[in-house]
DNA sequence: GTTGAGCGTT
């Protein structure tokens, strides 16, 4: 083949080159002609297939979120990544970021129209793992979709009452006012306003629960509710996942819910083998059943014990859920979590 | 002491 010229101006490794057909390619100058100090370097002695291989080697490692497993996306011959290539794998993504290991800060990737450019003006994407940027609305939607849409649907179609979240409450609205407002639809079994634990002030949302499924359906069919002069939204709250163990985590316990209360309450679902309440008080407990199916059937549900809405979920601690999700812990290992 | 999309203080 004919000699190929490589432009060495302000290069730090990878620069563009053209083969004899005028096709641009990436060539690693440091590896190919390290000793040359000319402005351009002849690399005609290099086998063309090898150059093509080098040229085709630039894949960009992209993950949906930081920490996710990356997918390798092919860069274009000029080193850029087409937005369409990115979006083919990550629908809705509009850009890329990566973690700068020196500064620990997240860096944005330059983009122009339909192309994304490698960082630092280089022509290589290097070994960085890049993660997607989504427009704000889509990111929110994604959480909604992936985290809980299926679970939500299951919960609402189950025919049972669940806690409903009320968003957009006035800072002034009290639990009594909330209860009073919704009582006109049917019997309310629980009303709760979430407050800032320091100031005690409302955080502007709360939860409500009805005695009958019919009432719940009726209330949910009207999404806008005028409460204390503000239009509020009532929705099925986001839920958590499932469980395979015979032990469940009971969250949002209050200090007056005793071991006996828990045993008495949960015994109606199946034989309880153990109750564990951490001391000092930590607002959760564990209930173990003889039958794992009973435990499983309760997961994701809210139950009212002594007027308090507690939440039943899987008994796997938060810091292990990542590994659990990745399947890197065996069920045997998981059983030794506590 | 402020606020106005969200997801249940330990």
Tab-separated table of C-alpha atoms (C1' of nucleotides) in Angstrom:
chain	number	residue	atom	x	y	z
A	1	UNK	CA	0.000	0.000	0.000
A	2	UNK	CA	0.982	3.639	-0.342
A	3	UNK	CA	2.466	5.456	2.611
A	4	UNK	CA	-0.102	6.947	4.900
A	5	UNK	CA	0.495	10.321	6.423
A	6	UNK	CA	-0.223	10.904	10.030
A	7	UNK	CA	-0.640	14.402	11.311
A	8	UNK	CA	1.428	14.814	14.469
A	9	UNK	CA	0.414	18.366	15.350
A	10	UNK	CA	-0.363	18.579	19.083
A	11	UNK	CA	-1.025	14.889	19.255
A	12	UNK	CA	-1.063	12.928	22.466
A	13	UNK	CA	-1.390	9.523	21.005
A	14	UNK	CA	-4.274	9.095	18.647
A	15	UNK	CA	-4.673	11.225	15.550
A	16	UNK	CA	-6.524	11.014	12.314
A	17	UNK	CA	-4.906	9.529	9.243
A	18	UNK	CA	-6.127	8.777	5.770
A	19	UNK	CA	-5.578	5.574	3.865
A	20	UNK	CA	-5.008	5.443	0.118
A	21	UNK	CA	-8.746	5.602	-0.527
A	22	UNK	CA	-9.003	8.829	1.376
A	23	UNK	CA	-10.774	7.077	4.245
A	24	UNK	CA	-9.935	8.501	7.631
A	25	UNK	CA	-8.804	6.206	10.370
A	26	UNK	CA	-7.387	6.394	13.860
A	27	UNK	CA	-3.739	5.538	14.199
A	28	UNK	CA	-1.860	5.198	17.439
A	29	UNK	CA	1.260	7.238	16.685
A	30	UNK	CA	2.980	6.384	19.933
A	31	UNK	CA	2.810	2.712	19.107
A	32	UNK	CA	3.403	2.954	15.408
A	33	UNK	CA	6.268	5.440	15.194
A	34	UNK	CA	7.337	6.463	18.636
A	35	UNK	CA	10.721	7.800	17.707
A	36	UNK	CA	9.693	10.083	14.889
A	37	UNK	CA	9.846	13.788	15.597
A	38	UNK	CA	8.622	14.962	12.204
A	39	UNK	CA	5.383	16.793	11.802
A	40	UNK	CA	4.078	13.902	9.810
A	41	UNK	CA	5.083	10.290	9.969
A	42	UNK	CA	5.154	7.740	7.270
A	43	UNK	CA	3.531	4.544	8.326
A	44	UNK	CA	3.444	2.949	4.900
A	45	UNK	CA	5.386	-0.011	6.177
A	46	UNK	CA	2.543	-0.990	8.433
A	47	UNK	CA	0.231	-3.659	7.104
A	48	UNK	CA	-3.026	-2.066	6.040
A	49	UNK	CA	-5.176	-4.635	7.781
A	50	UNK	CA	-3.470	-3.816	11.016
A	51	UNK	CA	-4.269	-0.146	10.557
A	52	UNK	CA	-7.871	-0.955	9.766
A	53	UNK	CA	-8.020	-3.049	12.893
A	54	UNK	CA	-6.698	-0.154	14.923
A	55	UNK	CA	-9.086	2.201	13.199
A	56	UNK	CA	-12.048	0.016	14.012
A	57	UNK	CA	-11.022	-0.589	17.582
A	58	UNK	CA	-12.557	2.466	19.159
A	59	UNK	CA	-15.589	1.403	21.055
A	60	UNK	CA	-17.120	3.597	23.679
A	61	UNK	CA	-18.133	1.989	26.924
A	62	UNK	CA	-21.531	3.348	27.860
A	63	UNK	CA	-23.772	2.505	30.785
A	64	UNK	CA	-27.255	3.790	31.414
A	65	UNK	CA	-26.306	5.020	34.883
A	66	UNK	CA	-23.022	5.282	36.691
A	67	UNK	CA	-22.225	1.890	38.162
A	68	UNK	CA	-24.284	-0.091	35.643
A	69	UNK	CA	-22.682	-2.621	33.348
A	70	UNK	CA	-21.504	-0.817	30.201
A	71	UNK	CA	-22.303	-1.671	26.597
A	72	UNK	CA	-19.656	-1.024	23.955
A	73	UNK	CA	-20.835	1.352	21.250
A	74	UNK	CA	-18.892	1.814	18.027
A	75	UNK	CA	-17.420	5.241	17.415
A	76	UNK	CA	-17.356	6.712	13.921
A	77	UNK	CA	-14.195	6.837	11.855
A	78	UNK	CA	-13.584	10.432	12.878
A	79	UNK	CA	-13.704	9.403	16.528
A	80	UNK	CA	-17.109	10.887	17.269
A	81	UNK	CA	-20.042	8.928	18.577
A	82	UNK	CA	-23.293	9.408	16.741
A	83	UNK	CA	-26.183	10.392	18.949
A	84	UNK	CA	-28.283	7.919	16.984
A	85	UNK	CA	-25.880	5.115	17.933
A	86	UNK	CA	-26.261	6.067	21.560
A	87	UNK	CA	-30.026	6.359	21.331
A	88	UNK	CA	-30.370	3.013	19.591
A	89	UNK	CA	-29.233	1.425	22.861
A	90	UNK	CA	-30.373	4.030	25.353
A	91	UNK	CA	-33.659	5.393	24.201
A	92	UNK	CA	-34.198	8.982	25.226
A	93	UNK	CA	-30.587	9.645	26.135
A	94	UNK	CA	-29.367	13.045	24.975
A	95	UNK	CA	-25.711	13.055	26.033
A	96	UNK	CA	-22.901	11.460	27.984
A	97	UNK	CA	-20.973	12.073	31.156
A	98	UNK	CA	-18.047	10.385	32.825
A	99	UNK	CA	-16.334	10.501	36.177
A	100	UNK	CA	-13.033	12.351	36.120
A	101	UNK	CA	-10.933	10.190	38.436
A	102	UNK	CA	-8.511	13.048	39.220
A	103	UNK	CA	-11.074	15.563	40.369
A	104	UNK	CA	-13.789	12.987	41.271
A	105	UNK	CA	-16.225	15.270	39.504
A	106	UNK	CA	-18.607	14.305	36.746
A	107	UNK	CA	-17.658	15.700	33.364
A	108	UNK	CA	-19.976	16.339	30.497
A	109	UNK	CA	-19.149	15.269	26.971
A	110	UNK	CA	-19.179	17.884	24.221
A	111	UNK	CA	-22.000	17.441	21.789
A	112	UNK	CA	-22.944	19.187	18.604
A	113	UNK	CA	-26.158	18.417	16.739
A	114	UNK	CA	-26.015	14.672	16.147
A	115	UNK	CA	-22.501	13.924	17.363
A	116	UNK	CA	-20.673	13.441	20.651
A	117	UNK	CA	-16.961	14.171	20.875
A	118	UNK	CA	-14.304	12.302	22.857
A	119	UNK	CA	-13.081	14.167	25.947
A	120	UNK	CA	-10.053	16.503	26.060
A	121	UNK	CA	-10.071	17.058	22.320
A	122	UNK	CA	-8.597	13.598	21.827
A	123	UNK	CA	-9.780	11.274	19.099
A	124	UNK	CA	-10.065	8.310	21.426
A	125	UNK	CA	-12.649	7.610	24.087
A	126	UNK	CA	-10.119	5.655	26.114
A	127	UNK	CA	-11.049	3.252	28.876
A	128	UNK	CA	-13.539	5.534	30.578
A	129	UNK	CA	-17.007	4.252	31.233
A	130	UNK	CA	-19.468	6.890	30.154
A	131	UNK	CA	-23.000	7.144	31.384
A	132	UNK	CA	-26.109	8.552	29.819
A	133	UNK	CA	-27.706	11.911	30.330
A	134	UNK	CA	-31.456	12.052	30.046
A	135	UNK	CA	-33.720	15.050	29.833
A	136	UNK	CA	-35.214	15.665	33.267
A	137	UNK	CA	-38.753	14.590	32.395
A	138	UNK	CA	-37.618	11.347	30.839
A	139	UNK	CA	-35.407	10.486	33.776
A	140	UNK	CA	-38.339	10.874	36.120
A	141	UNK	CA	-40.549	8.829	33.885
A	142	UNK	CA	-37.943	6.110	33.683
A	143	UNK	CA	-37.894	5.771	37.474
A	144	UNK	CA	-41.622	5.559	37.501
A	145	UNK	CA	-41.682	3.016	34.728
A	146	UNK	CA	-38.949	0.645	35.759
A	147	UNK	CA	-39.171	0.800	39.500
A	148	UNK	CA	-42.798	0.346	40.083
A	149	UNK	CA	-45.282	0.436	37.244
A	150	UNK	CA	-45.690	-3.336	37.192
A	151	UNK	CA	-45.759	-3.582	40.975
A	152	UNK	CA	-48.159	-0.654	41.179
A	153	UNK	CA	-50.521	-2.275	38.714
A	154	UNK	CA	-50.420	-5.494	40.691
A	155	UNK	CA	-51.116	-3.691	43.941
A	156	UNK	CA	-54.019	-1.717	42.615
A	157	UNK	CA	-55.627	-4.631	40.828
A	158	UNK	CA	-55.296	-6.897	43.820
A	159	UNK	CA	-58.671	-5.794	45.142
A	160	UNK	CA	-57.099	-4.849	48.453
A	161	UNK	CA	-56.718	-1.401	49.930
A	162	UNK	CA	-53.316	0.169	49.907
A	163	UNK	CA	-51.902	3.416	51.226
A	164	UNK	CA	-52.305	6.177	48.674
A	165	UNK	CA	-49.956	9.094	48.449
A	166	UNK	CA	-51.337	12.619	48.414
A	167	UNK	CA	-48.994	15.131	46.797
A	168	UNK	CA	-49.083	18.879	46.825
A	169	UNK	CA	-50.702	19.439	50.188
A	170	UNK	CA	-50.715	22.849	51.745
A	171	UNK	CA	-48.051	23.264	54.430
A	172	UNK	CA	-50.925	23.928	56.783
A	173	UNK	CA	-52.957	20.791	56.151
A	174	UNK	CA	-53.110	18.524	59.178
A	175	UNK	CA	-53.847	14.829	59.409
A	176	UNK	CA	-57.306	15.646	60.689
A	177	UNK	CA	-58.004	17.918	57.742
A	178	UNK	CA	-56.727	15.292	55.343
A	179	UNK	CA	-58.918	12.670	56.942
A	180	UNK	CA	-61.939	14.991	56.938
A	181	UNK	CA	-61.488	15.790	53.277
A	182	UNK	CA	-61.396	12.166	52.177
A	183	UNK	CA	-64.106	10.981	54.549
A	184	UNK	CA	-66.745	12.278	52.153
A	185	UNK	CA	-65.797	9.437	49.800
A	186	UNK	CA	-65.907	6.681	52.415
A	187	UNK	CA	-64.422	5.420	55.642
A	188	UNK	CA	-60.786	6.398	56.180
A	189	UNK	CA	-58.626	3.959	58.142
A	190	UNK	CA	-55.382	5.928	58.113
A	191	UNK	CA	-54.284	9.484	57.452
A	192	UNK	CA	-50.702	10.565	57.768
A	193	UNK	CA	-48.809	13.738	56.908
A	194	UNK	CA	-45.068	13.467	56.448
A	195	UNK	CA	-43.241	16.081	58.437
A	196	UNK	CA	-39.706	17.274	58.750
A	197	UNK	CA	-38.503	15.479	61.858
A	198	UNK	CA	-36.581	18.531	63.091
A	199	UNK	CA	-39.057	21.328	62.565
A	200	UNK	CA	-42.167	19.187	62.655
A	201	UNK	CA	-43.500	21.050	59.627
A	202	UNK	CA	-45.364	19.295	56.859
A	203	UNK	CA	-43.319	18.266	53.867
A	204	UNK	CA	-46.375	18.803	51.691
A	205	UNK	CA	-47.388	15.221	51.172
A	206	UNK	CA	-49.049	12.454	53.082
A	207	UNK	CA	-50.758	9.116	52.895
A	208	UNK	CA	-54.354	8.066	53.151
A	209	UNK	CA	-56.034	4.698	53.302
A	210	UNK	CA	-59.638	3.681	52.911
A	211	UNK	CA	-61.651	0.878	54.417
A	212	UNK	CA	-63.151	-0.305	51.153
A	213	UNK	CA	-61.679	-0.992	47.772
A	214	UNK	CA	-64.663	0.741	46.167
A	215	UNK	CA	-63.837	3.972	47.943
A	216	UNK	CA	-60.206	3.665	46.922
A	217	UNK	CA	-61.235	3.226	43.290
A	218	UNK	CA	-63.566	6.188	43.477
A	219	UNK	CA	-60.941	8.464	44.983
A	220	UNK	CA	-58.281	7.409	42.496
A	221	UNK	CA	-60.641	8.104	39.612
A	222	UNK	CA	-60.466	11.758	40.580
A	223	UNK	CA	-56.814	12.678	40.407
A	224	UNK	CA	-57.254	16.327	41.401
A	225	UNK	CA	-58.515	17.140	44.857
A	226	UNK	CA	-58.947	20.613	46.314
A	227	UNK	CA	-57.684	20.363	49.898
A	228	UNK	CA	-57.208	23.514	51.984
A	229	UNK	CA	-57.183	25.637	48.847
A	230	UNK	CA	-54.599	23.609	46.967
A	231	UNK	CA	-55.057	21.186	44.119
A	232	UNK	CA	-53.556	17.927	45.301
A	233	UNK	CA	-52.798	14.737	43.486
A	234	UNK	CA	-53.557	11.287	44.835
A	235	UNK	CA	-51.616	8.371	43.438
A	236	UNK	CA	-50.512	4.811	44.013
A	237	UNK	CA	-47.145	5.191	45.722
A	238	UNK	CA	-43.944	3.658	44.453
A	239	UNK	CA	-43.333	0.190	45.801
A	240	UNK	CA	-40.443	-2.124	46.415
A	241	UNK	CA	-39.572	-5.537	45.118
A	242	UNK	CA	-40.185	-9.146	46.084
A	243	UNK	CA	-38.782	-11.718	48.406
A	244	UNK	CA	-37.917	-15.402	48.500
A	245	UNK	CA	-37.144	-15.805	52.172
A	246	UNK	CA	-39.477	-16.697	55.017
A	247	UNK	CA	-38.481	-13.507	56.815
A	248	UNK	CA	-39.941	-10.107	56.063
A	249	UNK	CA	-38.810	-6.619	56.890
A	250	UNK	CA	-41.501	-4.547	58.561
A	251	UNK	CA	-40.745	-0.888	58.032
A	252	UNK	CA	-42.236	2.293	59.526
A	253	UNK	CA	-42.841	0.693	62.910
A	254	UNK	CA	-43.449	2.984	65.835
A	255	UNK	CA	-42.057	2.434	69.299
A	256	UNK	CA	-45.394	1.336	70.729
A	257	UNK	CA	-45.668	-1.641	68.391
A	258	UNK	CA	-44.492	-4.541	70.529
A	259	UNK	CA	-43.280	-7.969	69.646
A	260	UNK	CA	-46.627	-9.325	70.825
A	261	UNK	CA	-48.514	-6.846	68.623
A	262	UNK	CA	-46.546	-7.994	65.593
A	263	UNK	CA	-46.987	-11.662	66.397
A	264	UNK	CA	-50.677	-11.272	66.999
A	265	UNK	CA	-51.213	-9.271	63.850
A	266	UNK	CA	-49.165	-11.384	61.454
A	267	UNK	CA	-50.335	-14.733	62.806
A	268	UNK	CA	-53.546	-14.353	60.858
A	269	UNK	CA	-51.548	-14.820	57.639
A	270	UNK	CA	-49.585	-17.862	58.764
A	271	UNK	CA	-47.675	-19.351	61.645
A	272	UNK	CA	-45.033	-16.936	62.907
A	273	UNK	CA	-41.733	-18.479	64.015
A	274	UNK	CA	-39.873	-15.399	65.134
A	275	UNK	CA	-40.167	-11.682	65.781
A	276	UNK	CA	-37.128	-9.464	66.019
A	277	UNK	CA	-37.216	-5.818	67.055
A	278	UNK	CA	-33.802	-4.116	67.014
A	279	UNK	CA	-32.851	-2.289	70.201
A	280	UNK	CA	-32.494	0.634	70.536
A	281	UNK	CA	-35.531	1.564	68.510
A	282	UNK	CA	-34.890	1.669	64.761
A	283	UNK	CA	-38.405	1.898	63.303
A	284	UNK	CA	-38.355	-1.551	61.760
A	285	UNK	CA	-38.725	-5.179	62.762
A	286	UNK	CA	-38.435	-8.614	61.275
A	287	UNK	CA	-41.166	-11.187	61.199
A	288	UNK	CA	-40.299	-14.743	60.269
A	289	UNK	CA	-42.917	-17.220	59.155
A	290	UNK	CA	-42.679	-20.985	58.966
A	291	UNK	CA	-43.945	-20.756	55.415
A	292	UNK	CA	-41.885	-18.688	52.949
A	293	UNK	CA	-44.934	-18.374	50.686
A	294	UNK	CA	-46.744	-16.458	53.390
A	295	UNK	CA	-43.792	-14.104	53.740
A	296	UNK	CA	-43.669	-13.631	50.004
A	297	UNK	CA	-47.359	-12.930	49.687
A	298	UNK	CA	-47.076	-10.106	52.203
A	299	UNK	CA	-44.148	-8.373	50.537
A	300	UNK	CA	-44.871	-4.948	49.149
A	301	UNK	CA	-48.015	-4.596	51.231
A	302	UNK	CA	-48.914	-2.008	53.797
A	303	UNK	CA	-50.593	-3.126	56.995
A	304	UNK	CA	-52.159	-1.122	59.740
A	305	UNK	CA	-51.105	-2.109	63.239
A	306	UNK	CA	-52.338	0.044	66.117
A	307	UNK	CA	-53.324	2.707	63.588
A	308	UNK	CA	-49.846	2.840	62.101
A	309	UNK	CA	-49.214	1.960	58.491
A	310	UNK	CA	-46.258	-0.388	58.426
A	311	UNK	CA	-44.690	-1.623	55.219
A	312	UNK	CA	-43.725	-5.211	54.557
A	313	UNK	CA	-40.827	-5.837	52.221
A	314	UNK	CA	-38.014	-8.274	51.670
A	315	UNK	CA	-35.600	-8.843	54.532
A	316	UNK	CA	-32.470	-8.084	52.559
A	317	UNK	CA	-30.549	-5.083	53.819
A	318	UNK	CA	-30.114	-2.102	51.537
A	319	UNK	CA	-26.354	-2.453	51.198
A	320	UNK	CA	-26.743	-6.010	49.921
A	321	UNK	CA	-29.501	-5.354	47.445
A	322	UNK	CA	-27.026	-4.327	44.769
A	323	UNK	CA	-25.236	-7.655	44.981
A	324	UNK	CA	-28.507	-9.484	45.261
A	325	UNK	CA	-29.651	-7.818	42.073
A	326	UNK	CA	-26.421	-8.721	40.292
A	327	UNK	CA	-26.867	-12.328	41.418
A	328	UNK	CA	-23.379	-12.421	42.887
A	329	UNK	CA	-24.556	-13.693	46.243
A	330	UNK	CA	-25.862	-17.191	46.599
A	331	UNK	CA	-29.083	-17.829	48.519
A	332	UNK	CA	-26.934	-19.517	51.174
A	333	UNK	CA	-24.843	-16.383	51.631
A	334	UNK	CA	-27.988	-14.299	51.741
A	335	UNK	CA	-29.420	-16.362	54.556
A	336	UNK	CA	-26.492	-15.233	56.715
A	337	UNK	CA	-27.257	-11.561	56.338
A	338	UNK	CA	-28.161	-11.249	59.948
B	1	DG	C1'	-38.140	32.019	59.387
B	2	DT	C1'	-37.583	30.280	52.747
B	3	DT	C1'	-40.278	25.841	49.325
B	4	DG	C1'	-44.060	23.283	45.455
B	5	DA	C1'	-41.509	18.195	42.798
B	6	DG	C1'	-41.655	14.179	45.002
B	7	DC	C1'	-42.415	8.662	47.594
B	8	DG	C1'	-43.247	7.132	53.751
B	9	DT	C1'	-37.319	10.775	59.706
B	10	DT	C1'	-34.695	7.264	63.052
